Amino acid sequence: MSNSGGAPYGSNEPTSFGLQPPQPGVPGQQPGAQQPVGVPYPGNPYAAPHAPTHAAPTQVVPEQQHQVPQEPGTGRLIAGRYRLLGKLGHGGMGTVWRAKDETVDREVAIKEPRVPDHLPERERANAFERMRREARAAARLDHPAVVNVHDVAVVDGQPWIVMELVQGRSLGAALHEGTLGVREAAKIGLDVLGALEAAHAAGILHRDVKPDNVLLGPHGRVVLTDFGIAQIEGETNLTDTGGFVGSPEFIAPERVLGQRPGPASDLWSLGVVLYAATEGISPFRRTNTPATLQSVLNATPAAPNAAGGPLADAINALLNKDPARRPNAAQVRRLLEKAAQPPQETKVVQLASPGGRSVRIGRKGWIGIAAGLVVATAVTAFLGMGNPFAGPLPDGWKTHKEKDVAATLAVPPDYVRGVPDRATDKTHWVTYTDPSYSVSIGLYLYKKSEDSLNEIAGTASSEAYQDADAMEKTDDSSFSDMAESPTPKADTTETSFKEGEAAENVVTYVDDQTDSDTPRPREARIFYYKTKSGDLYKLWIDYPGKGDFTERGREVAKAAIENLDIDKL
């Protein structure tokens, strides 16, 4: 439910969010492309010219001026206690009024049903039931980012929803003036995400997350409103056959296809909101509804320009067309928390992309490498390398220039080389394993030019945390045969490589696949590095976690990392 009903109100109320000039462009158009003449921000509904708003502060009743006609309905008493003071806005389902609760002497917002008189009685009843459902949905939620519902007043069979009056305006109204910075957008995203987490935990899907339903209040408060079309788990769908509810440019692809929505559908909408908040452009908006829905299904938005780093990673992951491959709320929260940090802070946050192709490495992949089974399908991943120091080549070691991974790798003598079978494997990797198969070194390259699904994260550290998160998952059905195995643990740190950003994972786990009767402790050290062109490298050294070979494995890892040489940085 929305205090604004989709229209700006209280625009003279201060908020804690700074705005930047709107970013020019049209949805799906690459930055720098020629813009239509005479249109400052074509295709951007938030930057369109609009008349200035002169709404009075919402905490006081404006004096009636003789030159300003009184809105019809102003002064009406609802349910014997709520005095209507003026309209705040309206939307597809109703008009929102500012009112005074004369019983407790406080101002509230009231949503009046808005149903055309010509509708059949069945459809009118559906609309009223949807509003009652809105009240039930919001009243069940206890979260600071969800608007409080005080009462439902029934007048002539119609439900008037009485709710908290939020001082401020909608994000949609704010975007008329400009875009948000990365930190501000991430902070708003965190609050909206918190509201969605609370709703999903209660079995409620919002189904209409958009800028007009995000209210920005004073002191940095953010409120998600308009649960009027929310779907409560176990209740009958009110939508007529073949129809849908929600805003087309923010609706998830699976809902366009008529599939059953889930929490991932709301998270998709959050991704679109974050995109619009930072870019000033709605990525899927077109000139008509069918074209908009087609773009939701088929169009790939241009990469976010204003949003970089972890926020861009979150947006790109959330806009995956496949709901199974979108990150969950906890993973999105970690990345938004990093994006919201002040620049001087160095806390790193992780995000995984569940269900992605073999770019992500699960527990079986880690354990397969530990056993020295260098098979591309077990490990196919983008690999990166960090080099915080360049060390001397140990005695007897040899360097090998590997053209397929565009790098030179240093390895101990007598290590056995392995490469993919080009007839069946088009990935880029090379491995060297000691004759006893106790220690293995693998260098993997994931090329940006081949990343059609945009699965390479924005930074090496993001990739490191993604791998750590995927490896530590124990609830994935693909790992059900390992449910009793100790969960692998990863220690992720940030470092540098030739003045570039890099990262490292040190992983401890148990290999119970090679010999289930004798599980073996293992350790792996992995360095990540992303080139300026967007290619990602990973150097992986795997060795026993206990015993005589442990220190030897750590020495091999240190020397291999120190002596890695990438052809083009």
Coordinates of C-alpha atoms in Angstrom, one line a residue:
M1 CA 0.0 0.0 0.0
S2 CA 1.3 3.4 -0.8
N3 CA 0.8 6.7 1.1
S4 CA 1.6 8.4 -2.2
G5 CA -0.4 6.1 -4.5
G6 CA 2.4 6.5 -7.0
A7 CA 2.4 10.3 -7.0
P8 CA 4.8 12.6 -5.3
Y9 CA 3.7 14.2 -2.1
G10 CA 5.3 16.2 0.7
S11 CA 8.1 17.1 -1.6
N12 CA 9.3 19.8 0.8
E13 CA 10.0 17.1 3.4
P14 CA 13.7 16.6 3.9
T15 CA 15.3 13.1 3.4
S16 CA 18.7 11.8 4.0
F17 CA 19.4 10.8 0.4
G18 CA 21.5 12.9 -2.0
L19 CA 20.5 13.1 -5.7
Q20 CA 22.7 13.4 -8.8
P21 CA 21.6 14.7 -12.2
P22 CA 19.7 12.1 -14.2
Q23 CA 21.7 9.9 -16.5
P24 CA 20.8 10.4 -20.1
G25 CA 19.9 7.5 -22.3
V26 CA 17.2 5.1 -23.4
P27 CA 16.5 1.6 -22.1
G28 CA 18.8 -1.0 -23.6
Q29 CA 20.9 1.7 -25.4
Q30 CA 24.7 1.7 -24.9
P31 CA 26.2 4.7 -23.2
G32 CA 27.4 7.4 -25.6
A33 CA 24.9 6.5 -28.3
Q34 CA 23.3 9.5 -30.0
Q35 CA 20.1 10.6 -28.3
P36 CA 16.9 11.9 -29.9
V37 CA 16.9 15.6 -30.5
G38 CA 15.0 17.7 -28.1
V39 CA 14.5 14.9 -25.5
P40 CA 16.9 15.4 -22.5
Y41 CA 16.3 12.0 -21.0
P42 CA 14.4 9.9 -23.6
G43 CA 12.8 6.7 -22.3
N44 CA 13.5 7.7 -18.6
P45 CA 10.1 8.0 -16.8
Y46 CA 11.8 9.4 -13.8
A47 CA 13.6 12.2 -15.5
A48 CA 10.6 13.4 -17.6
P49 CA 9.7 17.1 -17.2
H50 CA 6.9 17.6 -14.7
A51 CA 5.2 20.4 -12.9
P52 CA 6.7 21.4 -9.6
T53 CA 4.9 20.0 -6.5
H54 CA 3.7 22.5 -3.9
A55 CA 2.3 20.2 -1.3
A56 CA 2.2 21.5 2.2
P57 CA 4.0 19.7 5.0
T58 CA 2.1 16.5 5.7
Q59 CA 2.3 17.0 9.5
V60 CA 0.0 20.0 9.5
V61 CA -3.5 20.7 8.1
P62 CA -3.0 23.4 5.4
E63 CA -5.1 26.5 5.7
Q64 CA -7.8 26.7 3.1
Q65 CA -7.1 29.5 0.6
H66 CA -10.1 31.0 -1.1
Q67 CA -8.4 30.8 -4.5
V68 CA -7.7 27.1 -4.1
P69 CA -10.9 25.0 -4.6
Q70 CA -11.4 22.3 -1.9
E71 CA -11.0 18.8 -3.2
P72 CA -14.3 16.8 -3.2
G73 CA -14.5 14.6 -0.1
T74 CA -12.2 16.8 2.0
G75 CA -13.7 17.1 5.5
R76 CA -15.7 13.9 5.3
L77 CA -15.7 11.7 8.4
I78 CA -15.0 8.0 7.8
A79 CA -16.2 5.4 10.3
G80 CA -17.0 8.1 12.8
R81 CA -13.4 9.0 13.6
Y82 CA -11.2 9.6 10.5
R83 CA -11.5 13.2 9.1
L84 CA -10.2 13.5 5.5
L85 CA -7.8 16.5 5.2
G86 CA -6.6 16.2 1.6
K87 CA -5.4 13.8 -1.1
L88 CA -1.9 12.5 -1.0
G89 CA -2.1 10.7 -4.4
H90 CA -3.8 7.9 -6.2
G91 CA -2.9 4.7 -8.0
G92 CA -4.6 1.9 -9.9
M93 CA -6.4 0.5 -6.8
G94 CA -7.3 3.6 -4.8
T95 CA -6.8 7.1 -3.6
V96 CA -4.7 7.8 -0.6
W97 CA -5.9 10.6 1.8
R98 CA -4.2 12.4 4.6
A99 CA -6.6 12.3 7.5
K100 CA -6.8 12.9 11.2
D101 CA -7.8 10.2 13.7
E102 CA -10.0 12.3 15.9
T103 CA -10.2 9.6 18.5
V104 CA -6.5 9.5 19.4
D105 CA -5.6 12.9 17.8
R106 CA -3.0 11.8 15.3
E107 CA -2.6 12.1 11.5
V108 CA -2.9 9.0 9.4
A109 CA -3.0 7.9 5.8
I110 CA -6.2 6.3 4.5
K111 CA -6.5 4.3 1.3
E112 CA -9.9 4.6 -0.3
P113 CA -11.0 1.9 -2.7
R114 CA -11.0 3.0 -6.3
V115 CA -13.3 0.7 -8.4
P116 CA -15.1 1.9 -11.6
D117 CA -18.9 1.8 -11.2
H118 CA -19.3 -0.1 -14.5
L119 CA -17.4 -3.1 -13.3
P120 CA -19.5 -6.3 -12.7
E121 CA -20.2 -7.1 -9.1
R122 CA -17.8 -10.0 -9.1
E123 CA -14.9 -7.9 -10.2
R124 CA -15.8 -5.2 -7.7
A125 CA -15.9 -7.8 -4.9
N126 CA -12.5 -9.0 -6.1
A127 CA -11.0 -5.5 -5.9
F128 CA -12.4 -5.0 -2.3
E129 CA -11.1 -8.4 -1.3
R130 CA -7.7 -7.4 -2.7
M131 CA -7.7 -4.4 -0.5
R132 CA -8.6 -6.4 2.6
R133 CA -5.9 -8.8 1.7
E134 CA -3.5 -5.8 1.5
A135 CA -4.3 -4.9 5.1
R136 CA -4.0 -8.4 6.3
A137 CA -0.6 -8.8 4.6
A138 CA 0.9 -5.6 6.0
A139 CA -0.6 -6.1 9.4
R140 CA 1.1 -9.5 9.7
L141 CA 4.5 -7.9 9.2
D142 CA 6.6 -6.4 12.0
H143 CA 9.5 -4.6 10.4
P144 CA 10.6 -0.9 10.4
A145 CA 10.7 -0.9 6.6
V146 CA 7.0 -2.0 6.3
V147 CA 4.3 0.6 6.8
N148 CA 2.2 0.0 9.9
V149 CA -1.5 -0.7 9.4
H150 CA -3.7 0.7 12.2
D151 CA -7.3 -0.2 11.1
V152 CA -9.6 -1.3 8.3
A153 CA -12.8 0.8 8.3
V154 CA -15.7 -0.6 6.3
V155 CA -17.9 2.0 4.7
D156 CA -20.9 0.9 2.6
G157 CA -19.2 -2.5 2.1
Q158 CA -15.9 -0.9 1.0
P159 CA -12.7 -1.3 3.1
W160 CA -10.8 1.9 3.9
I161 CA -7.3 1.0 5.1
V162 CA -6.0 3.2 7.8
M163 CA -2.2 3.2 8.0
E164 CA 0.8 5.1 9.3
L165 CA 1.4 8.4 7.7
V166 CA 5.0 8.4 6.4
Q167 CA 6.5 11.8 6.1
G168 CA 8.5 12.1 2.9
R169 CA 8.0 11.1 -0.7
S170 CA 8.5 8.1 -3.0
L171 CA 11.7 7.0 -4.6
G172 CA 9.9 7.4 -7.9
A173 CA 9.3 11.1 -7.1
A174 CA 12.8 11.6 -6.0
L175 CA 14.2 10.1 -9.2
H176 CA 12.4 12.9 -11.2
E177 CA 15.2 15.1 -9.8
G178 CA 18.2 12.8 -10.4
T179 CA 19.8 9.5 -9.6
L180 CA 21.2 8.1 -6.4
G181 CA 24.9 7.4 -5.7
V182 CA 26.0 3.8 -5.1
R183 CA 26.1 4.0 -1.3
E184 CA 22.6 5.7 -1.1
A185 CA 21.1 3.2 -3.5
A186 CA 22.7 0.3 -1.5
K187 CA 21.3 1.6 1.8
I188 CA 17.8 1.9 0.3
G189 CA 18.2 -1.6 -1.2
L190 CA 19.1 -3.0 2.2
D191 CA 15.9 -1.6 3.8
V192 CA 13.7 -2.8 1.0
L193 CA 15.4 -6.2 1.1
G194 CA 14.7 -6.3 4.9
A195 CA 11.0 -5.7 4.3
L196 CA 10.9 -8.4 1.6
E197 CA 12.7 -10.9 3.9
A198 CA 10.1 -10.3 6.6
A199 CA 7.3 -10.7 4.1
H200 CA 8.8 -13.9 2.6
A201 CA 9.3 -15.3 6.1
A202 CA 5.6 -14.8 6.7
G203 CA 4.6 -16.5 3.4
I204 CA 3.8 -13.2 1.6
L205 CA 5.0 -12.2 -1.9
H206 CA 4.8 -8.5 -2.5
R207 CA 4.6 -8.7 -6.4
D208 CA 4.8 -5.0 -7.1
V209 CA 8.2 -3.7 -5.9
K210 CA 8.9 -0.5 -7.8
P211 CA 10.2 3.0 -7.0
D212 CA 6.7 4.4 -6.5
N213 CA 6.2 1.9 -3.7
V214 CA 9.4 2.8 -1.8
L215 CA 8.9 5.8 0.5
L216 CA 11.9 7.9 1.6
G217 CA 11.3 9.5 5.0
P218 CA 13.4 11.8 7.2
H219 CA 16.5 10.5 9.1
G220 CA 17.1 7.9 6.3
R221 CA 14.0 5.9 6.9
V222 CA 12.9 3.7 4.0
V223 CA 9.4 2.1 3.9
L224 CA 8.1 -0.5 1.4
T225 CA 4.4 0.1 0.8
D226 CA 1.5 -1.2 -1.3
F227 CA 0.9 -4.8 -0.4
G228 CA -2.5 -4.5 -2.1
I229 CA -1.6 -7.1 -4.7
A230 CA 0.5 -9.2 -2.3
Q231 CA 0.0 -12.9 -2.6
I232 CA -0.4 -14.6 0.7
E233 CA 0.6 -18.3 0.7
G234 CA -2.4 -20.6 0.8
E235 CA -4.9 -18.0 -0.4
T236 CA -6.8 -18.0 -3.7
N237 CA -5.3 -16.0 -6.6
L238 CA -7.6 -13.0 -7.3
T239 CA -6.3 -12.5 -10.8
D240 CA -8.6 -13.5 -13.7
T241 CA -7.3 -16.2 -16.0
G242 CA -4.7 -14.9 -18.4
G243 CA -4.1 -11.7 -16.5
F244 CA -1.5 -10.5 -14.0
V245 CA -1.1 -7.7 -11.5
G246 CA 2.0 -5.6 -11.0
S247 CA 4.0 -3.0 -13.0
P248 CA 5.2 -4.5 -16.3
E249 CA 8.6 -3.0 -16.4
F250 CA 9.4 -4.4 -12.9
I251 CA 7.7 -7.8 -13.2
A252 CA 9.9 -10.9 -13.2
P253 CA 10.1 -13.0 -16.4
E254 CA 8.6 -16.1 -14.8
R255 CA 5.5 -14.1 -13.9
V256 CA 5.2 -12.9 -17.5
L257 CA 5.3 -16.6 -18.6
G258 CA 2.5 -17.4 -16.1
Q259 CA 4.8 -19.5 -13.9
R260 CA 4.3 -19.7 -10.1
P261 CA 6.3 -16.8 -8.5
G262 CA 8.4 -17.1 -5.5
P263 CA 10.7 -14.9 -3.4
A264 CA 13.2 -14.7 -6.3
S265 CA 10.4 -12.8 -8.3
D266 CA 10.4 -10.0 -5.7
L267 CA 14.2 -10.0 -5.7
W268 CA 14.2 -9.5 -9.5
S269 CA 12.0 -6.4 -9.0
L270 CA 14.5 -5.1 -6.4
G271 CA 17.3 -5.5 -9.0
V272 CA 15.3 -3.4 -11.5
V273 CA 14.7 -0.8 -8.8
L274 CA 18.4 -0.5 -8.0
Y275 CA 19.2 -0.2 -11.7
A276 CA 16.7 2.6 -12.1
A277 CA 17.9 4.3 -8.9
T278 CA 21.5 4.6 -10.1
E279 CA 21.1 4.8 -13.8
G280 CA 18.0 7.0 -14.1
I281 CA 16.8 4.6 -16.7
S282 CA 14.3 1.8 -16.4
P283 CA 16.0 -1.0 -18.3
F284 CA 12.9 -2.8 -19.6
R285 CA 10.5 0.1 -20.2
R286 CA 9.2 0.4 -23.7
T287 CA 6.5 2.4 -25.5
N288 CA 3.7 -0.1 -24.8
T289 CA 3.0 -3.0 -22.4
P290 CA 3.5 -5.9 -24.9
A291 CA 6.9 -4.5 -25.9
T292 CA 7.8 -4.0 -22.3
L293 CA 7.0 -7.6 -21.4
Q294 CA 9.0 -8.8 -24.4
S295 CA 12.0 -6.8 -23.2
V296 CA 11.6 -8.4 -19.7
L297 CA 11.7 -11.8 -21.3
N298 CA 14.4 -11.2 -23.9
A299 CA 16.4 -8.0 -23.5
T300 CA 19.7 -7.8 -21.8
P301 CA 20.1 -4.4 -20.1
A302 CA 23.3 -2.5 -20.7
A303 CA 25.8 -2.9 -17.9
P304 CA 25.2 -0.4 -15.1
N305 CA 27.5 2.6 -15.6
A306 CA 26.9 4.6 -12.4
A307 CA 26.8 1.5 -10.2
G308 CA 30.1 -0.4 -10.0
G309 CA 31.7 -3.0 -7.9
P310 CA 29.5 -5.0 -5.5
L311 CA 26.3 -3.1 -6.3
A312 CA 26.7 -3.8 -10.0
D313 CA 27.4 -7.4 -9.1
A314 CA 24.1 -7.5 -7.1
I315 CA 22.1 -5.9 -9.9
N316 CA 23.5 -8.2 -12.6
A317 CA 22.9 -11.3 -10.5
L318 CA 19.3 -10.3 -9.6
L319 CA 18.5 -9.7 -13.3
N320 CA 19.2 -13.3 -14.3
K321 CA 16.2 -14.5 -16.4
D322 CA 16.3 -17.8 -14.5
P323 CA 14.9 -17.5 -11.0
A324 CA 16.9 -20.5 -9.9
R325 CA 20.2 -18.7 -10.7
R326 CA 19.4 -15.5 -8.8
P327 CA 21.1 -15.0 -5.5
N328 CA 19.0 -15.4 -2.4
A329 CA 18.3 -12.5 0.1
A330 CA 21.2 -13.3 2.4
Q331 CA 23.6 -13.3 -0.5
V332 CA 22.3 -10.0 -1.8
R333 CA 22.4 -8.5 1.7
R334 CA 26.1 -9.2 2.0
L335 CA 26.9 -7.5 -1.3
L336 CA 24.7 -4.5 -0.6
E337 CA 26.3 -4.1 2.8
K338 CA 29.7 -3.9 1.1
A339 CA 28.4 -1.3 -1.4
A340 CA 27.0 0.8 1.5
Q341 CA 30.3 0.9 3.4
P342 CA 32.2 4.2 3.4
P343 CA 35.2 4.2 1.0
Q344 CA 37.8 4.0 3.8
E345 CA 36.3 0.8 5.1
T346 CA 37.7 -2.5 3.7
K347 CA 35.1 -5.0 4.8
V348 CA 34.5 -7.5 2.0
V349 CA 31.1 -9.1 1.4
Q350 CA 30.2 -12.2 -0.6
L351 CA 27.6 -13.1 -3.1
A352 CA 27.0 -16.3 -4.9
S353 CA 24.9 -17.0 -7.9
P354 CA 23.0 -20.2 -7.1
G355 CA 22.4 -22.7 -9.8
G356 CA 24.8 -21.1 -12.3
R357 CA 26.6 -23.0 -14.9
S358 CA 29.9 -24.6 -14.0
V359 CA 31.5 -21.3 -13.3
R360 CA 30.6 -21.8 -9.6
I361 CA 32.4 -24.5 -7.8
G362 CA 30.5 -26.7 -5.4
R363 CA 31.9 -29.1 -2.8
K364 CA 32.3 -31.9 -5.3
G365 CA 34.5 -29.7 -7.5
W366 CA 36.8 -28.8 -4.6
I367 CA 37.1 -32.4 -3.5
G368 CA 37.7 -33.7 -7.0
I369 CA 40.7 -31.4 -7.3
A370 CA 42.0 -32.6 -4.0
A371 CA 42.2 -36.2 -5.2
G372 CA 44.3 -35.0 -8.2
L373 CA 41.5 -35.9 -10.6
V374 CA 42.1 -33.1 -13.0
V375 CA 38.9 -33.2 -15.1
A376 CA 37.5 -30.0 -16.6
T377 CA 33.9 -30.8 -15.8
A378 CA 34.7 -31.1 -12.1
V379 CA 36.4 -27.8 -11.9
T380 CA 35.4 -25.7 -14.9
A381 CA 35.7 -22.2 -13.5
F382 CA 37.1 -18.9 -14.1
L383 CA 40.4 -18.7 -12.1
G384 CA 42.3 -15.7 -10.9
M385 CA 45.6 -15.1 -9.4
G386 CA 47.0 -12.5 -7.1
N387 CA 50.7 -11.8 -6.8
P388 CA 51.5 -9.7 -3.7
F389 CA 55.2 -10.4 -4.1
A390 CA 57.6 -11.8 -6.8
G391 CA 59.8 -14.5 -5.4
P392 CA 62.8 -16.4 -6.7
L393 CA 62.3 -19.6 -8.6
P394 CA 63.1 -22.5 -6.4
D395 CA 65.9 -24.8 -7.4
G396 CA 64.9 -27.3 -10.0
W397 CA 61.6 -25.6 -10.9
K398 CA 60.7 -25.0 -14.5
T399 CA 58.5 -22.4 -16.2
H400 CA 56.0 -23.3 -18.8
K401 CA 54.5 -20.8 -21.2
E402 CA 50.8 -21.9 -21.7
K403 CA 49.3 -20.3 -24.8
D404 CA 45.7 -21.4 -24.1
V405 CA 45.7 -19.6 -20.7
A406 CA 48.0 -16.8 -21.9
A407 CA 50.3 -17.1 -18.9
T408 CA 53.5 -18.7 -17.8
L409 CA 53.3 -21.1 -14.9
A410 CA 56.2 -22.3 -12.6
V411 CA 56.0 -25.8 -11.3
P412 CA 58.4 -28.3 -9.5
P413 CA 60.3 -30.9 -11.6
D414 CA 58.6 -34.1 -12.7
Y415 CA 55.1 -32.8 -12.3
V416 CA 52.7 -34.3 -14.9
R417 CA 50.9 -31.9 -17.3
G418 CA 47.2 -32.1 -18.1
V419 CA 45.1 -30.1 -20.6
P420 CA 41.5 -30.3 -21.8
D421 CA 40.4 -32.5 -24.7
R422 CA 39.6 -29.9 -27.3
A423 CA 37.1 -32.3 -28.9
T424 CA 34.9 -32.2 -25.9
D425 CA 36.0 -29.4 -23.7
K426 CA 36.3 -25.8 -24.8
T427 CA 37.3 -24.3 -21.5
H428 CA 40.8 -22.9 -20.8
W429 CA 42.9 -24.6 -18.2
V430 CA 46.1 -26.4 -17.5
T431 CA 47.2 -28.5 -14.6
Y432 CA 50.4 -30.0 -13.2
T433 CA 50.3 -32.8 -10.6
D434 CA 53.1 -34.5 -8.7
P435 CA 53.6 -38.2 -9.5
S436 CA 52.0 -39.3 -6.2
Y437 CA 48.9 -37.2 -6.9
S438 CA 49.2 -35.6 -3.5
V439 CA 49.8 -32.0 -4.8
S440 CA 48.2 -30.4 -7.8
I441 CA 48.5 -27.0 -9.4
G442 CA 45.8 -25.7 -11.8
L443 CA 45.6 -22.5 -13.7
Y444 CA 42.2 -21.6 -15.2
L445 CA 41.1 -18.7 -17.4
Y446 CA 37.5 -17.5 -17.9
K447 CA 37.3 -15.1 -20.8
K448 CA 35.0 -12.1 -20.7
S449 CA 34.4 -12.5 -24.4
E450 CA 32.9 -15.9 -23.8
D451 CA 30.8 -14.8 -20.7
S452 CA 27.5 -14.5 -22.5
L453 CA 25.5 -14.9 -19.2
N454 CA 27.5 -12.1 -17.4
E455 CA 28.6 -14.5 -14.7
I456 CA 32.0 -13.0 -14.0
A457 CA 31.8 -10.7 -11.0
G458 CA 33.0 -7.2 -11.0
T459 CA 36.1 -7.8 -8.9
A460 CA 38.4 -10.6 -8.0
S461 CA 37.4 -10.4 -4.3
S462 CA 33.7 -10.9 -5.3
E463 CA 34.6 -14.0 -7.2
A464 CA 36.6 -15.3 -4.2
Y465 CA 33.7 -14.9 -1.9
Q466 CA 31.3 -16.4 -4.4
D467 CA 33.4 -19.6 -4.6
A468 CA 33.7 -19.7 -0.8
D469 CA 29.9 -19.3 -0.4
A470 CA 29.1 -22.0 -3.0
M471 CA 31.7 -24.4 -1.5
E472 CA 30.2 -24.0 2.0
K473 CA 26.6 -24.7 0.9
T474 CA 25.3 -27.9 2.4
D475 CA 21.6 -27.6 1.5
D476 CA 22.0 -28.1 -2.2
S477 CA 20.5 -31.4 -3.4
S478 CA 23.5 -32.1 -5.6
F479 CA 25.5 -32.6 -2.4
S480 CA 23.0 -34.8 -0.6
D481 CA 25.4 -37.7 -0.8
M482 CA 27.9 -35.8 1.3
A483 CA 25.4 -34.6 4.0
E484 CA 27.5 -36.2 6.7
S485 CA 30.8 -34.8 5.6
P486 CA 32.3 -31.9 7.5
T487 CA 31.5 -28.7 5.9
P488 CA 34.4 -27.1 4.0
K489 CA 35.7 -23.8 5.5
A490 CA 37.2 -20.9 3.5
D491 CA 39.3 -18.0 4.7
T492 CA 39.0 -15.2 2.2
T493 CA 41.3 -12.2 2.0
E494 CA 42.0 -9.3 -0.3
T495 CA 45.5 -8.7 -1.7
S496 CA 47.1 -7.2 -4.8
F497 CA 48.9 -8.4 -8.0
K498 CA 51.1 -6.1 -10.0
E499 CA 49.3 -3.0 -8.7
G500 CA 45.9 -4.6 -9.4
E501 CA 43.3 -5.9 -7.0
A502 CA 43.4 -9.6 -6.2
A503 CA 42.0 -12.1 -3.6
E504 CA 42.8 -15.4 -2.0
N505 CA 40.9 -18.3 -0.6
V506 CA 42.5 -20.8 1.8
V507 CA 40.1 -23.8 2.1
T508 CA 40.1 -26.7 4.5
Y509 CA 37.9 -29.7 3.8
V510 CA 37.7 -33.5 3.9
D511 CA 38.0 -35.7 0.8
D512 CA 35.7 -38.7 1.4
Q513 CA 35.1 -39.4 -2.3
T514 CA 38.4 -41.1 -3.2
D515 CA 38.2 -43.6 -0.3
S516 CA 35.0 -43.3 1.7
D517 CA 36.4 -45.6 4.4
T518 CA 39.3 -43.3 5.0
P519 CA 38.4 -39.6 4.7
R520 CA 41.4 -37.4 4.1
P521 CA 41.9 -33.9 5.3
R522 CA 42.8 -31.5 2.5
E523 CA 43.8 -27.9 2.1
A524 CA 43.7 -25.7 -1.0
R525 CA 45.1 -22.2 -1.7
I526 CA 43.5 -20.2 -4.5
F527 CA 44.5 -16.8 -5.9
Y528 CA 42.1 -14.7 -8.0
Y529 CA 43.0 -12.0 -10.5
K530 CA 40.8 -10.0 -13.0
T531 CA 42.5 -8.3 -15.9
K532 CA 41.6 -4.8 -17.1
S533 CA 39.9 -6.4 -20.1
G534 CA 37.6 -8.3 -17.8
D535 CA 39.2 -11.8 -18.1
L536 CA 39.4 -13.7 -14.8
Y537 CA 42.3 -16.0 -13.7
K538 CA 42.4 -18.5 -10.9
L539 CA 45.5 -20.3 -9.7
W540 CA 44.6 -23.3 -7.6
I541 CA 47.0 -25.4 -5.5
D542 CA 45.7 -28.4 -3.6
Y543 CA 47.5 -30.6 -1.1
P544 CA 47.0 -32.7 2.0
G545 CA 45.7 -30.9 5.1
K546 CA 47.7 -33.0 7.6
G547 CA 50.9 -35.0 7.5
D548 CA 54.3 -34.7 5.9
F549 CA 53.0 -33.2 2.7
T550 CA 51.2 -30.3 4.2
E551 CA 54.2 -28.0 4.6
R552 CA 55.5 -29.1 1.2
G553 CA 52.1 -28.2 -0.3
R554 CA 52.1 -24.8 1.3
E555 CA 55.6 -24.1 -0.1
V556 CA 54.5 -25.2 -3.6
A557 CA 51.5 -22.9 -3.3
K558 CA 53.6 -19.9 -2.2
A559 CA 56.2 -20.4 -5.0
A560 CA 53.6 -21.0 -7.7
I561 CA 51.7 -17.8 -6.8
E562 CA 54.9 -15.7 -6.5
N563 CA 56.1 -16.8 -10.0
L564 CA 52.9 -16.6 -12.0
D565 CA 53.2 -14.4 -15.1
I566 CA 50.2 -13.3 -17.0
D567 CA 50.9 -12.3 -20.6
K568 CA 48.5 -9.4 -20.9
L569 CA 47.3 -7.5 -17.8

